[in-house]
Amino acid sequence: MSQSLSIPNLSIQVQGKDIQAISPIMDGLKKHPLSHTPWIAFPYKPKVDFSIAHSDDYVYLKYFVTEKHMRAVNTKSNEPVYEDSCVEFFISFDDTGYYNFECNSLGTFLVYFGKDLATRKPLSTETIEKIQTFSTLQKNLKDKTYSWTITWAIPVSTFTHHPSLQLSGKECYANFYKCGDKLPEPHFISWSNIETGKPNFHTPQYFGKIIFE
């Protein structure tokens, strides 16, 4: 059974605020866990939660991650950030395709749009670089893990294939992920469960329902 959630509207609270001011607001919202490890060959499960909200002009997303290892190599838009310590958000507004937002702990994004992994196309660097991020990182000496957070502010204009998009009242489908293909313990975890034979996040048939309030 797929997941579902309602996304609160913060239009009143966040007017005029920058990303560093939005980040603590996200701390006070409901946190949703990434609880599924769909593939038994990759059992490692870092602790990951997210909070999500929106305004008239932005989607706000904050990830809270604790994991054994860190990798942060990619620094340019649309480089393979999924090889690093990476969090992801895929969203489909209709049957024309889905957007995949993939981001490492440095705030480097890979963003594509399309109907599937093979045919999707990248968004422009200019569009991607309008996404704001704010991240924190600490090393936990007691158990030798890393705890990091990253807050995103995705402008509605980033959804370039939906130029008339209005978020309030919109029902659509999405999934949220954490991966790290080149970490010492590669892992693939998700919010809404996936039932495929091998790791593949590009599975809109397994997206959960989300409603923008």
PDB file of C-alpha atoms in Angstrom:
ATOM      1  CA  MET A   1       0.000   0.000   0.000  1.00  0.00           C
ATOM      2  CA  SER A   2       1.456   3.370  -1.004  1.00  0.00           C
ATOM      3  CA  GLN A   3       1.875   6.254   1.379  1.00  0.00           C
ATOM      4  CA  SER A   4      -0.015   9.554   1.479  1.00  0.00           C
ATOM      5  CA  LEU A   5       0.493  12.910   3.166  1.00  0.00           C
ATOM      6  CA  SER A   6      -0.811  16.473   3.254  1.00  0.00           C
ATOM      7  CA  ILE A   7       1.660  19.310   2.734  1.00  0.00           C
ATOM      8  CA  PRO A   8       1.026  22.413   4.863  1.00  0.00           C
ATOM      9  CA  ASN A   9       0.842  25.870   3.328  1.00  0.00           C
ATOM     10  CA  LEU A  10       3.313  28.295   4.909  1.00  0.00           C
ATOM     11  CA  SER A  11       2.556  31.291   2.697  1.00  0.00           C
ATOM     12  CA  ILE A  12       1.839  33.586   5.667  1.00  0.00           C
ATOM     13  CA  GLN A  13       4.764  32.460   7.836  1.00  0.00           C
ATOM     14  CA  VAL A  14       7.569  32.566   5.275  1.00  0.00           C
ATOM     15  CA  GLN A  15       6.967  35.772   3.341  1.00  0.00           C
ATOM     16  CA  GLY A  16      10.259  37.599   2.918  1.00  0.00           C
ATOM     17  CA  LYS A  17      12.311  34.929   4.693  1.00  0.00           C
ATOM     18  CA  ASP A  18      15.534  33.491   3.300  1.00  0.00           C
ATOM     19  CA  ILE A  19      16.511  29.820   3.327  1.00  0.00           C
ATOM     20  CA  GLN A  20      18.370  30.015   6.650  1.00  0.00           C
ATOM     21  CA  ALA A  21      15.240  31.431   8.296  1.00  0.00           C
ATOM     22  CA  ILE A  22      13.041  28.755   6.717  1.00  0.00           C
ATOM     23  CA  SER A  23      15.218  25.888   7.941  1.00  0.00           C
ATOM     24  CA  PRO A  24      14.209  26.184  11.634  1.00  0.00           C
ATOM     25  CA  ILE A  25      10.548  26.496  10.634  1.00  0.00           C
ATOM     26  CA  MET A  26      10.867  23.092   8.975  1.00  0.00           C
ATOM     27  CA  ASP A  27      12.135  21.654  12.276  1.00  0.00           C
ATOM     28  CA  GLY A  28       8.738  22.314  13.828  1.00  0.00           C
ATOM     29  CA  LEU A  29       6.738  20.484  11.170  1.00  0.00           C
ATOM     30  CA  LYS A  30       5.746  16.827  11.188  1.00  0.00           C
ATOM     31  CA  LYS A  31       8.639  14.560  10.240  1.00  0.00           C
ATOM     32  CA  HIS A  32       8.100  11.598   7.940  1.00  0.00           C
ATOM     33  CA  PRO A  33      10.508   8.615   8.023  1.00  0.00           C
ATOM     34  CA  LEU A  34      12.076   6.813   5.104  1.00  0.00           C
ATOM     35  CA  SER A  35      11.230   3.372   6.436  1.00  0.00           C
ATOM     36  CA  HIS A  36      11.513   1.043   3.443  1.00  0.00           C
ATOM     37  CA  THR A  37      14.601  -0.842   2.279  1.00  0.00           C
ATOM     38  CA  PRO A  38      13.064  -2.462  -0.813  1.00  0.00           C
ATOM     39  CA  TRP A  39      16.019  -4.618  -1.894  1.00  0.00           C
ATOM     40  CA  ILE A  40      17.414  -7.333   0.371  1.00  0.00           C
ATOM     41  CA  ALA A  41      20.848  -7.130  -1.249  1.00  0.00           C
ATOM     42  CA  PHE A  42      21.185  -3.627   0.263  1.00  0.00           C
ATOM     43  CA  PRO A  43      20.057  -3.931   3.886  1.00  0.00           C
ATOM     44  CA  TYR A  44      21.876  -0.928   5.362  1.00  0.00           C
ATOM     45  CA  LYS A  45      19.345   1.634   6.576  1.00  0.00           C
ATOM     46  CA  PRO A  46      20.594   5.049   7.698  1.00  0.00           C
ATOM     47  CA  LYS A  47      18.154   7.075   9.791  1.00  0.00           C
ATOM     48  CA  VAL A  48      16.389   9.539   7.506  1.00  0.00           C
ATOM     49  CA  ASP A  49      13.345  11.750   8.064  1.00  0.00           C
ATOM     50  CA  PHE A  50      11.964  14.659   6.111  1.00  0.00           C
ATOM     51  CA  SER A  51       9.558  17.525   6.572  1.00  0.00           C
ATOM     52  CA  ILE A  52       7.813  19.230   3.665  1.00  0.00           C
ATOM     53  CA  ALA A  53       5.753  22.385   3.172  1.00  0.00           C
ATOM     54  CA  HIS A  54       4.934  24.918   0.491  1.00  0.00           C
ATOM     55  CA  SER A  55       4.023  28.522  -0.156  1.00  0.00           C
ATOM     56  CA  ASP A  56       2.473  30.047  -3.248  1.00  0.00           C
ATOM     57  CA  ASP A  57       5.919  30.232  -4.838  1.00  0.00           C
ATOM     58  CA  TYR A  58       8.048  27.434  -3.355  1.00  0.00           C
ATOM     59  CA  VAL A  59       8.174  23.809  -2.274  1.00  0.00           C
ATOM     60  CA  TYR A  60      10.167  23.534   0.964  1.00  0.00           C
ATOM     61  CA  LEU A  61      11.805  20.261   1.898  1.00  0.00           C
ATOM     62  CA  LYS A  62      14.179  19.391   4.735  1.00  0.00           C
ATOM     63  CA  TYR A  63      15.993  16.108   5.201  1.00  0.00           C
ATOM     64  CA  PHE A  64      17.446  14.905   8.513  1.00  0.00           C
ATOM     65  CA  VAL A  65      20.086  12.195   7.990  1.00  0.00           C
ATOM     66  CA  THR A  66      22.294  10.112  10.280  1.00  0.00           C
ATOM     67  CA  GLU A  67      24.596   7.624   8.546  1.00  0.00           C
ATOM     68  CA  LYS A  68      27.859   5.752   9.031  1.00  0.00           C
ATOM     69  CA  HIS A  69      29.724   7.233   6.078  1.00  0.00           C
ATOM     70  CA  MET A  70      29.809  10.471   4.114  1.00  0.00           C
ATOM     71  CA  ARG A  71      30.739  11.174   0.517  1.00  0.00           C
ATOM     72  CA  ALA A  72      30.505  14.628  -1.090  1.00  0.00           C
ATOM     73  CA  VAL A  73      32.397  14.770  -4.384  1.00  0.00           C
ATOM     74  CA  ASN A  74      30.100  16.263  -7.035  1.00  0.00           C
ATOM     75  CA  THR A  75      29.956  20.061  -7.196  1.00  0.00           C
ATOM     76  CA  LYS A  76      28.353  20.877 -10.568  1.00  0.00           C
ATOM     77  CA  SER A  77      24.695  20.666 -11.565  1.00  0.00           C
ATOM     78  CA  ASN A  78      23.615  17.343 -13.108  1.00  0.00           C
ATOM     79  CA  GLU A  79      26.754  15.498 -12.035  1.00  0.00           C
ATOM     80  CA  PRO A  80      26.107  12.010 -10.540  1.00  0.00           C
ATOM     81  CA  VAL A  81      25.207  13.155  -7.029  1.00  0.00           C
ATOM     82  CA  TYR A  82      23.508   9.780  -6.371  1.00  0.00           C
ATOM     83  CA  GLU A  83      27.021   8.378  -5.942  1.00  0.00           C
ATOM     84  CA  ASP A  84      27.471  10.676  -2.921  1.00  0.00           C
ATOM     85  CA  SER A  85      25.494  10.907   0.312  1.00  0.00           C
ATOM     86  CA  CYS A  86      22.311  11.815  -1.518  1.00  0.00           C
ATOM     87  CA  VAL A  87      18.651  12.599  -0.783  1.00  0.00           C
ATOM     88  CA  GLU A  88      16.015  12.674  -3.497  1.00  0.00           C
ATOM     89  CA  PHE A  89      12.480  13.876  -4.241  1.00  0.00           C
ATOM     90  CA  PHE A  90      10.505  12.674  -7.263  1.00  0.00           C
ATOM     91  CA  ILE A  91       7.153  14.290  -8.074  1.00  0.00           C
ATOM     92  CA  SER A  92       4.535  13.827 -10.798  1.00  0.00           C
ATOM     93  CA  PHE A  93       1.767  16.393 -11.310  1.00  0.00           C
ATOM     94  CA  ASP A  94       0.064  14.524 -14.161  1.00  0.00           C
ATOM     95  CA  ASP A  95       0.694  11.793 -16.722  1.00  0.00           C
ATOM     96  CA  THR A  96       3.177  13.849 -18.775  1.00  0.00           C
ATOM     97  CA  GLY A  97       6.089  12.717 -16.591  1.00  0.00           C
ATOM     98  CA  TYR A  98       7.853  13.301 -13.288  1.00  0.00           C
ATOM     99  CA  TYR A  99      10.617  15.545 -11.975  1.00  0.00           C
ATOM    100  CA  ASN A 100      13.502  13.897 -10.141  1.00  0.00           C
ATOM    101  CA  PHE A 101      15.417  16.127  -7.735  1.00  0.00           C
ATOM    102  CA  GLU A 102      18.611  14.476  -6.465  1.00  0.00           C
ATOM    103  CA  CYS A 103      20.922  16.378  -4.114  1.00  0.00           C
ATOM    104  CA  ASN A 104      24.092  15.627  -2.162  1.00  0.00           C
ATOM    105  CA  SER A 105      25.045  17.114   1.195  1.00  0.00           C
ATOM    106  CA  LEU A 106      26.816  20.011  -0.525  1.00  0.00           C
ATOM    107  CA  GLY A 107      23.587  21.175  -2.151  1.00  0.00           C
ATOM    108  CA  THR A 108      24.581  20.029  -5.654  1.00  0.00           C
ATOM    109  CA  PHE A 109      21.514  19.021  -7.669  1.00  0.00           C
ATOM    110  CA  LEU A 110      20.730  16.688 -10.521  1.00  0.00           C
ATOM    111  CA  VAL A 111      17.252  17.445 -11.913  1.00  0.00           C
ATOM    112  CA  TYR A 112      15.536  15.768 -14.871  1.00  0.00           C
ATOM    113  CA  PHE A 113      12.003  15.466 -16.217  1.00  0.00           C
ATOM    114  CA  GLY A 114      10.421  12.658 -18.198  1.00  0.00           C
ATOM    115  CA  LYS A 115       8.282   9.541 -18.127  1.00  0.00           C
ATOM    116  CA  ASP A 116      11.040   7.090 -17.288  1.00  0.00           C
ATOM    117  CA  LEU A 117      14.749   6.701 -16.656  1.00  0.00           C
ATOM    118  CA  ALA A 118      15.605   6.158 -20.327  1.00  0.00           C
ATOM    119  CA  THR A 119      13.745   9.087 -21.901  1.00  0.00           C
ATOM    120  CA  ARG A 120      13.902  11.855 -19.285  1.00  0.00           C
ATOM    121  CA  LYS A 121      15.803  15.077 -20.062  1.00  0.00           C
ATOM    122  CA  PRO A 122      17.857  17.355 -17.805  1.00  0.00           C
ATOM    123  CA  LEU A 123      16.657  20.735 -16.684  1.00  0.00           C
ATOM    124  CA  SER A 124      18.990  23.619 -17.492  1.00  0.00           C
ATOM    125  CA  THR A 125      21.770  24.607 -15.123  1.00  0.00           C
ATOM    126  CA  GLU A 126      20.246  28.092 -14.943  1.00  0.00           C
ATOM    127  CA  THR A 127      16.941  26.650 -13.716  1.00  0.00           C
ATOM    128  CA  ILE A 128      18.568  24.272 -11.233  1.00  0.00           C
ATOM    129  CA  GLU A 129      20.749  26.955  -9.683  1.00  0.00           C
ATOM    130  CA  LYS A 130      17.656  28.922  -8.613  1.00  0.00           C
ATOM    131  CA  ILE A 131      16.960  26.228  -5.996  1.00  0.00           C
ATOM    132  CA  GLN A 132      18.121  27.503  -2.603  1.00  0.00           C
ATOM    133  CA  THR A 133      19.760  25.186  -0.058  1.00  0.00           C
ATOM    134  CA  PHE A 134      21.052  25.372   3.495  1.00  0.00           C
ATOM    135  CA  SER A 135      22.911  22.463   5.086  1.00  0.00           C
ATOM    136  CA  THR A 136      24.460  21.481   8.408  1.00  0.00           C
ATOM    137  CA  LEU A 137      26.876  18.670   9.281  1.00  0.00           C
ATOM    138  CA  GLN A 138      28.281  17.219  12.471  1.00  0.00           C
ATOM    139  CA  LYS A 139      30.299  14.127  13.348  1.00  0.00           C
ATOM    140  CA  ASN A 140      29.077  12.148  16.317  1.00  0.00           C
ATOM    141  CA  LEU A 141      32.237  11.059  18.119  1.00  0.00           C
ATOM    142  CA  LYS A 142      30.480   8.580  20.386  1.00  0.00           C
ATOM    143  CA  ASP A 143      29.183   6.266  17.670  1.00  0.00           C
ATOM    144  CA  LYS A 144      31.290   7.633  14.778  1.00  0.00           C
ATOM    145  CA  THR A 145      28.305   8.529  12.619  1.00  0.00           C
ATOM    146  CA  TYR A 146      27.549  11.678  10.665  1.00  0.00           C
ATOM    147  CA  SER A 147      24.401  13.729  11.151  1.00  0.00           C
ATOM    148  CA  TRP A 148      23.495  16.207   8.462  1.00  0.00           C
ATOM    149  CA  THR A 149      20.509  18.196   7.346  1.00  0.00           C
ATOM    150  CA  ILE A 150      19.681  19.981   4.141  1.00  0.00           C
ATOM    151  CA  THR A 151      16.821  22.370   3.479  1.00  0.00           C
ATOM    152  CA  TRP A 152      15.601  23.060  -0.049  1.00  0.00           C
ATOM    153  CA  ALA A 153      13.483  25.877  -1.401  1.00  0.00           C
ATOM    154  CA  ILE A 154      12.363  24.844  -4.891  1.00  0.00           C
ATOM    155  CA  PRO A 155      10.787  27.727  -6.852  1.00  0.00           C
ATOM    156  CA  VAL A 156       7.544  26.792  -8.579  1.00  0.00           C
ATOM    157  CA  SER A 157       9.186  28.118 -11.748  1.00  0.00           C
ATOM    158  CA  THR A 158      11.593  25.156 -11.557  1.00  0.00           C
ATOM    159  CA  PHE A 159       8.746  22.938 -12.782  1.00  0.00           C
ATOM    160  CA  THR A 160       9.373  24.205 -16.295  1.00  0.00           C
ATOM    161  CA  HIS A 161       7.095  21.674 -17.989  1.00  0.00           C
ATOM    162  CA  HIS A 162       4.146  23.001 -15.945  1.00  0.00           C
ATOM    163  CA  PRO A 163       4.292  26.777 -16.512  1.00  0.00           C
ATOM    164  CA  SER A 164       0.830  27.468 -15.064  1.00  0.00           C
ATOM    165  CA  LEU A 165       1.304  25.342 -11.945  1.00  0.00           C
ATOM    166  CA  GLN A 166      -0.527  26.389  -8.790  1.00  0.00           C
ATOM    167  CA  LEU A 167       0.298  24.318  -5.733  1.00  0.00           C
ATOM    168  CA  SER A 168      -2.576  25.088  -3.346  1.00  0.00           C
ATOM    169  CA  GLY A 169      -5.196  22.347  -3.570  1.00  0.00           C
ATOM    170  CA  LYS A 170      -3.086  20.276  -5.970  1.00  0.00           C
ATOM    171  CA  GLU A 171      -3.195  16.485  -5.624  1.00  0.00           C
ATOM    172  CA  CYS A 172      -0.270  14.620  -7.146  1.00  0.00           C
ATOM    173  CA  TYR A 173       2.155  11.758  -6.555  1.00  0.00           C
ATOM    174  CA  ALA A 174       5.692  11.641  -5.195  1.00  0.00           C
ATOM    175  CA  ASN A 175       8.368   9.629  -3.461  1.00  0.00           C
ATOM    176  CA  PHE A 176      11.305  10.503  -1.221  1.00  0.00           C
ATOM    177  CA  TYR A 177      14.608   8.651  -1.133  1.00  0.00           C
ATOM    178  CA  LYS A 178      18.104   8.331   0.330  1.00  0.00           C
ATOM    179  CA  CYS A 179      20.961   6.612  -1.467  1.00  0.00           C
ATOM    180  CA  GLY A 180      24.724   6.507  -1.751  1.00  0.00           C
ATOM    181  CA  ASP A 181      25.894   4.355  -4.634  1.00  0.00           C
ATOM    182  CA  LYS A 182      29.625   4.774  -3.965  1.00  0.00           C
ATOM    183  CA  LEU A 183      29.575   4.765  -0.179  1.00  0.00           C
ATOM    184  CA  PRO A 184      31.233   1.852   1.683  1.00  0.00           C
ATOM    185  CA  GLU A 185      27.728   0.518   2.355  1.00  0.00           C
ATOM    186  CA  PRO A 186      25.612   1.360  -0.707  1.00  0.00           C
ATOM    187  CA  HIS A 187      21.952   1.792   0.225  1.00  0.00           C
ATOM    188  CA  PHE A 188      18.569   2.604  -1.259  1.00  0.00           C
ATOM    189  CA  ILE A 189      15.727   3.571   1.059  1.00  0.00           C
ATOM    190  CA  SER A 190      12.343   5.087   0.323  1.00  0.00           C
ATOM    191  CA  TRP A 191       9.242   6.669   1.840  1.00  0.00           C
ATOM    192  CA  SER A 192       6.736   4.766  -0.297  1.00  0.00           C
ATOM    193  CA  ASN A 193       7.722   1.147  -0.848  1.00  0.00           C
ATOM    194  CA  ILE A 194       8.930  -0.129  -4.218  1.00  0.00           C
ATOM    195  CA  GLU A 195       8.478  -3.662  -5.534  1.00  0.00           C
ATOM    196  CA  THR A 196      11.021  -4.234  -8.285  1.00  0.00           C
ATOM    197  CA  GLY A 197      13.702  -6.875  -8.706  1.00  0.00           C
ATOM    198  CA  LYS A 198      16.652  -4.499  -8.472  1.00  0.00           C
ATOM    199  CA  PRO A 199      17.238  -0.944  -7.205  1.00  0.00           C
ATOM    200  CA  ASN A 200      15.310   1.577  -9.270  1.00  0.00           C
ATOM    201  CA  PHE A 201      13.813   4.791  -7.907  1.00  0.00           C
ATOM    202  CA  HIS A 202      12.359   5.718 -11.309  1.00  0.00           C
ATOM    203  CA  THR A 203       9.106   3.909 -10.590  1.00  0.00           C
ATOM    204  CA  PRO A 204       6.188   6.383 -10.603  1.00  0.00           C
ATOM    205  CA  GLN A 205       3.775   3.468 -10.250  1.00  0.00           C
ATOM    206  CA  TYR A 206       4.964   3.246  -6.627  1.00  0.00           C
ATOM    207  CA  PHE A 207       4.749   6.966  -5.795  1.00  0.00           C
ATOM    208  CA  GLY A 208       2.577   7.907  -2.832  1.00  0.00           C
ATOM    209  CA  LYS A 209      -0.202  10.495  -2.931  1.00  0.00           C
ATOM    210  CA  ILE A 210       0.514  14.027  -1.721  1.00  0.00           C
ATOM    211  CA  ILE A 211      -1.898  16.932  -1.342  1.00  0.00           C
ATOM    212  CA  PHE A 212      -0.782  20.567  -1.224  1.00  0.00           C
ATOM    213  CA  GLU A 213      -3.058  22.299   1.303  1.00  0.00           C
TER     214      GLU A 213
END
